[in-house]
XYZ file of N, CA, C and O in Angstrom:
324
model
N 2.390 -14.086 8.255
C 2.581 -12.785 7.636
C 2.440 -12.897 6.111
O 1.869 -12.014 5.484
N 2.973 -13.954 5.540
C 2.903 -14.120 4.086
C 1.449 -14.192 3.611
O 1.106 -13.613 2.576
N 0.595 -14.847 4.367
C -0.822 -14.935 3.991
C -1.474 -13.552 4.006
O -2.299 -13.240 3.143
N -1.099 -12.729 4.949
C -1.655 -11.374 5.041
C -1.152 -10.532 3.866
O -1.913 -9.766 3.281
N 0.103 -10.702 3.496
C 0.629 -10.000 2.318
C -0.159 -10.382 1.070
O -0.454 -9.537 0.221
N -0.480 -11.664 0.956
C -1.236 -12.135 -0.215
C -2.627 -11.519 -0.258
O -3.122 -11.193 -1.335
N -3.259 -11.377 0.893
C -4.583 -10.740 0.935
C -4.468 -9.306 0.438
O -5.270 -8.858 -0.390
N -3.482 -8.567 0.914
C -3.319 -7.188 0.475
C -3.046 -7.120 -1.027
O -3.586 -6.268 -1.731
N -2.222 -7.999 -1.536
C -1.834 -7.971 -2.946
C -2.947 -8.438 -3.883
O -2.918 -8.111 -5.070
N -3.925 -9.152 -3.377
C -4.994 -9.733 -4.200
C -6.027 -8.669 -4.569
O -6.856 -8.272 -3.750
N -5.995 -8.222 -5.813
C -6.931 -7.190 -6.276
C -8.371 -7.683 -6.329
O -9.293 -6.896 -6.473
N -8.563 -8.988 -6.208
C -9.905 -9.560 -6.178
C -10.580 -9.402 -4.819
O -11.786 -9.567 -4.697
N -9.797 -9.078 -3.802
C -10.342 -8.858 -2.463
C -10.971 -7.469 -2.395
O -10.558 -6.554 -3.107
N -11.942 -7.322 -1.532
C -12.572 -6.019 -1.318
C -11.548 -5.063 -0.708
O -10.691 -5.473 0.081
N -11.646 -3.789 -1.085
C -10.705 -2.795 -0.571
C -10.616 -2.769 0.955
O -9.508 -2.721 1.490
N -11.745 -2.804 1.685
C -11.623 -2.783 3.154
C -10.806 -3.967 3.699
O -10.023 -3.806 4.637
N -10.961 -5.126 3.085
C -10.189 -6.304 3.528
C -8.706 -6.112 3.220
O -7.843 -6.432 4.035
N -8.410 -5.601 2.039
C -7.008 -5.365 1.670
C -6.374 -4.339 2.595
O -5.234 -4.496 3.034
N -7.107 -3.281 2.896
C -6.562 -2.238 3.766
C -6.399 -2.731 5.202
O -5.441 -2.340 5.877
N -7.295 -3.592 5.646
C -7.137 -4.192 6.981
C -5.872 -5.053 7.015
O -5.140 -5.063 8.013
N -5.619 -5.760 5.919
C -4.391 -6.565 5.837
C -3.163 -5.657 5.885
O -2.186 -5.956 6.580
N -3.231 -4.535 5.177
C -2.117 -3.596 5.203
C -1.898 -3.046 6.608
O -0.763 -2.965 7.084
N -2.970 -2.693 7.280
C -2.838 -2.194 8.652
C -2.192 -3.235 9.557
O -1.372 -2.900 10.413
N -2.552 -4.513 9.350
C -1.948 -5.583 10.149
C -0.454 -5.706 9.850
O 0.353 -5.892 10.772
N -0.087 -5.577 8.585
C 1.331 -5.649 8.217
C 2.120 -4.497 8.818
O 3.232 -4.683 9.313
N 1.536 -3.308 8.784
C 2.198 -2.134 9.362
C 2.347 -2.324 10.871
O 3.414 -2.081 11.440
N 1.278 -2.770 11.529
C 1.316 -2.973 12.977
C 2.347 -4.032 13.370
O 3.002 -3.913 14.403
N 2.501 -5.052 12.521
C 3.463 -6.119 12.793
C 4.888 -5.730 12.399
O 5.813 -6.506 12.604
N 5.031 -4.532 11.832
C 6.336 -4.056 11.363
C 6.968 -5.035 10.389
O 8.163 -5.355 10.454
N 6.124 -5.508 9.476
C 6.560 -6.470 8.475
C 7.625 -5.854 7.569
O 7.433 -4.767 7.017
N 8.727 -6.545 7.419
C 9.834 -6.039 6.606
C 9.485 -5.976 5.122
O 10.083 -5.206 4.385
N 8.503 -6.752 4.688
C 8.149 -6.780 3.271
C 6.982 -5.898 2.891
O 6.562 -5.901 1.738
N 6.478 -5.123 3.825
C 5.273 -4.337 3.555
C 5.496 -3.306 2.457
O 4.620 -3.083 1.622
N 6.646 -2.687 2.420
C 6.876 -1.656 1.404
C 6.901 -2.237 -0.001
O 6.438 -1.590 -0.946
N 7.388 -3.434 -0.160
C 7.412 -4.029 -1.495
C 6.012 -4.352 -1.992
O 5.714 -4.163 -3.173
N 5.122 -4.805 -1.099
C 3.761 -5.105 -1.550
C 2.980 -3.821 -1.826
O 2.174 -3.766 -2.752
N 3.231 -2.777 -1.054
C 2.572 -1.498 -1.317
C 3.125 -0.892 -2.600
O 2.362 -0.359 -3.422
N 4.417 -0.996 -2.806
C 5.038 -0.513 -4.033
C 4.369 -1.163 -5.242
O 4.000 -0.488 -6.211
N 4.186 -2.464 -5.194
C 3.547 -3.185 -6.299
C 2.093 -2.757 -6.472
O 1.611 -2.604 -7.598
N 1.389 -2.533 -5.370
C -0.017 -2.134 -5.451
C -0.166 -0.734 -6.035
O -1.126 -0.458 -6.758
N 0.757 0.145 -5.747
C 0.683 1.515 -6.251
C 1.202 1.637 -7.685
O 0.943 2.640 -8.354
N 1.908 0.627 -8.156
C 2.523 0.690 -9.483
C 1.496 0.845 -10.597
O 1.746 1.514 -11.584
N 0.333 0.234 -10.450
C -0.719 0.329 -11.463
C -1.846 1.179 -10.899
O -2.759 0.676 -10.246
N -1.784 2.475 -11.159
C -2.748 3.416 -10.587
C -4.177 3.118 -11.022
O -5.129 3.421 -10.307
N -4.347 2.502 -12.175
C -5.698 2.215 -12.673
C -6.308 0.970 -12.033
O -7.487 0.715 -12.190
N -5.505 0.224 -11.308
C -5.992 -1.013 -10.703
C -6.666 -0.781 -9.354
O -7.277 -1.693 -8.810
N -6.576 0.439 -8.832
C -7.208 0.730 -7.542
C -7.759 2.149 -7.556
O -7.306 2.993 -8.326
N -8.707 2.374 -6.678
C -9.354 3.686 -6.617
C -8.446 4.708 -5.931
O -7.557 4.342 -5.156
N -8.693 5.988 -6.187
C -7.925 7.015 -5.469
C -8.109 6.903 -3.953
O -7.168 7.145 -3.204
N -9.295 6.505 -3.510
C -9.541 6.349 -2.073
C -8.686 5.226 -1.491
O -8.136 5.364 -0.395
N -8.573 4.126 -2.235
C -7.740 3.013 -1.778
C -6.291 3.463 -1.641
O -5.638 3.221 -0.628
N -5.791 4.143 -2.666
C -4.407 4.594 -2.625
C -4.182 5.585 -1.490
O -3.157 5.533 -0.805
N -5.142 6.472 -1.263
C -5.013 7.445 -0.170
C -4.966 6.735 1.180
O -4.154 7.089 2.049
N -5.804 5.736 1.359
C -5.811 5.011 2.630
C -4.541 4.184 2.794
O -4.019 4.059 3.900
N -4.037 3.642 1.692
C -2.777 2.888 1.769
C -1.640 3.826 2.171
O -0.804 3.479 3.009
N -1.627 5.024 1.597
C -0.589 5.996 1.957
C -0.719 6.431 3.415
O 0.286 6.623 4.096
N -1.956 6.564 3.883
C -2.168 6.917 5.293
C -1.607 5.821 6.203
O -1.004 6.115 7.242
N -1.790 4.574 5.809
C -1.232 3.467 6.598
C 0.290 3.533 6.626
O 0.905 3.316 7.668
N 0.881 3.844 5.479
C 2.339 3.960 5.434
C 2.835 5.096 6.313
O 3.946 5.040 6.838
N 2.020 6.119 6.476
C 2.390 7.258 7.308
C 2.619 6.894 8.762
O 3.247 7.647 9.510
N 2.123 5.737 9.172
C 2.327 5.284 10.556
C 3.646 4.536 10.737
O 3.984 4.127 11.834
N 4.380 4.380 9.626
C 5.648 3.661 9.698
C 6.793 4.634 9.937
O 6.771 5.757 9.460
N 7.774 4.163 10.660
C 8.984 4.942 10.900
C 10.099 4.315 10.074
O 10.963 3.603 10.600
N 10.036 4.565 8.769
C 10.996 3.961 7.845
C 11.290 4.971 6.747
O 10.378 5.418 6.051
N 12.536 5.341 6.565
C 12.865 6.332 5.539
C 12.532 5.871 4.118
O 12.382 6.691 3.221
N 12.393 4.586 3.901
C 12.067 4.074 2.569
C 10.622 4.364 2.181
O 10.279 4.279 1.005
N 9.784 4.716 3.143
C 8.395 5.078 2.825
C 8.395 6.250 1.845
O 7.661 6.247 0.852
N 9.222 7.235 2.101
C 9.282 8.405 1.224
C 9.679 8.005 -0.193
O 9.117 8.529 -1.166
N 10.602 7.081 -0.323
C 11.021 6.630 -1.649
C 9.863 6.003 -2.409
O 9.679 6.277 -3.598
N 9.081 5.162 -1.731
C 7.943 4.506 -2.378
C 6.903 5.546 -2.788
O 6.397 5.529 -3.911
N 6.592 6.465 -1.891
C 5.582 7.485 -2.180
C 6.043 8.369 -3.343
O 5.284 8.600 -4.298
N 7.262 8.851 -3.294
C 7.753 9.740 -4.343
C 7.881 9.042 -5.694
O 7.685 9.667 -6.738
N 8.149 7.773 -5.674
C 8.236 6.998 -6.914
C 6.911 7.012 -7.668
O 6.872 7.086 -8.886
N 5.801 6.948 -6.916
C 4.480 6.846 -7.537
C 3.723 8.174 -7.579
O 2.668 8.265 -8.187
N 4.272 9.171 -6.964
C 3.595 10.466 -6.868
C 3.179 11.048 -8.226
O 2.053 11.517 -8.366
N 4.019 10.994 -9.246
C 3.623 11.585 -10.534
C 2.373 10.944 -11.157
O 1.660 11.581 -11.918
N 2.095 9.681 -10.833
C 0.941 8.997 -11.399
C -0.327 9.152 -10.559
O -1.392 8.692 -10.954
N -0.222 9.784 -9.410
C -1.372 9.910 -8.511
C -2.288 11.034 -8.944
O -1.855 12.038 -9.492
N -3.587 10.816 -8.668
C -4.588 11.829 -8.941
C -4.422 12.994 -7.981
O -3.910 12.832 -6.868
N -4.911 14.131 -8.381
C -4.835 15.318 -7.522
C -5.697 15.172 -6.269
O -5.460 15.836 -5.274
N -6.680 14.291 -6.322
C -7.555 14.080 -5.159
C -6.764 13.450 -4.068
O -6.942 13.416 -2.980
C-alpha cells in the first residue's frame, strides 16, 4: 500500500498512473488515502483542474465523513471548472 501511495504522491508520474493509484487506494480502503489526497490538493497549481476533478470523483466513492473535510478545506482554491 505504501508503494501505491508514493505513486499517487509523485508529481513526476503521469496523471493517469497517479489516478489509477488513487483508485487502488480507495478500493483497498486505505486508511491513509485522505492524507495523500489532502497533500495533493494543497498546491492547486501543481496539478490540472481535470486531475483534481478526477481525484475528487475517486473520493466520492468513499464512505468516510472526513472526505467532506478534505474537500471543503481546498474548495476555496479550486477553479470554477
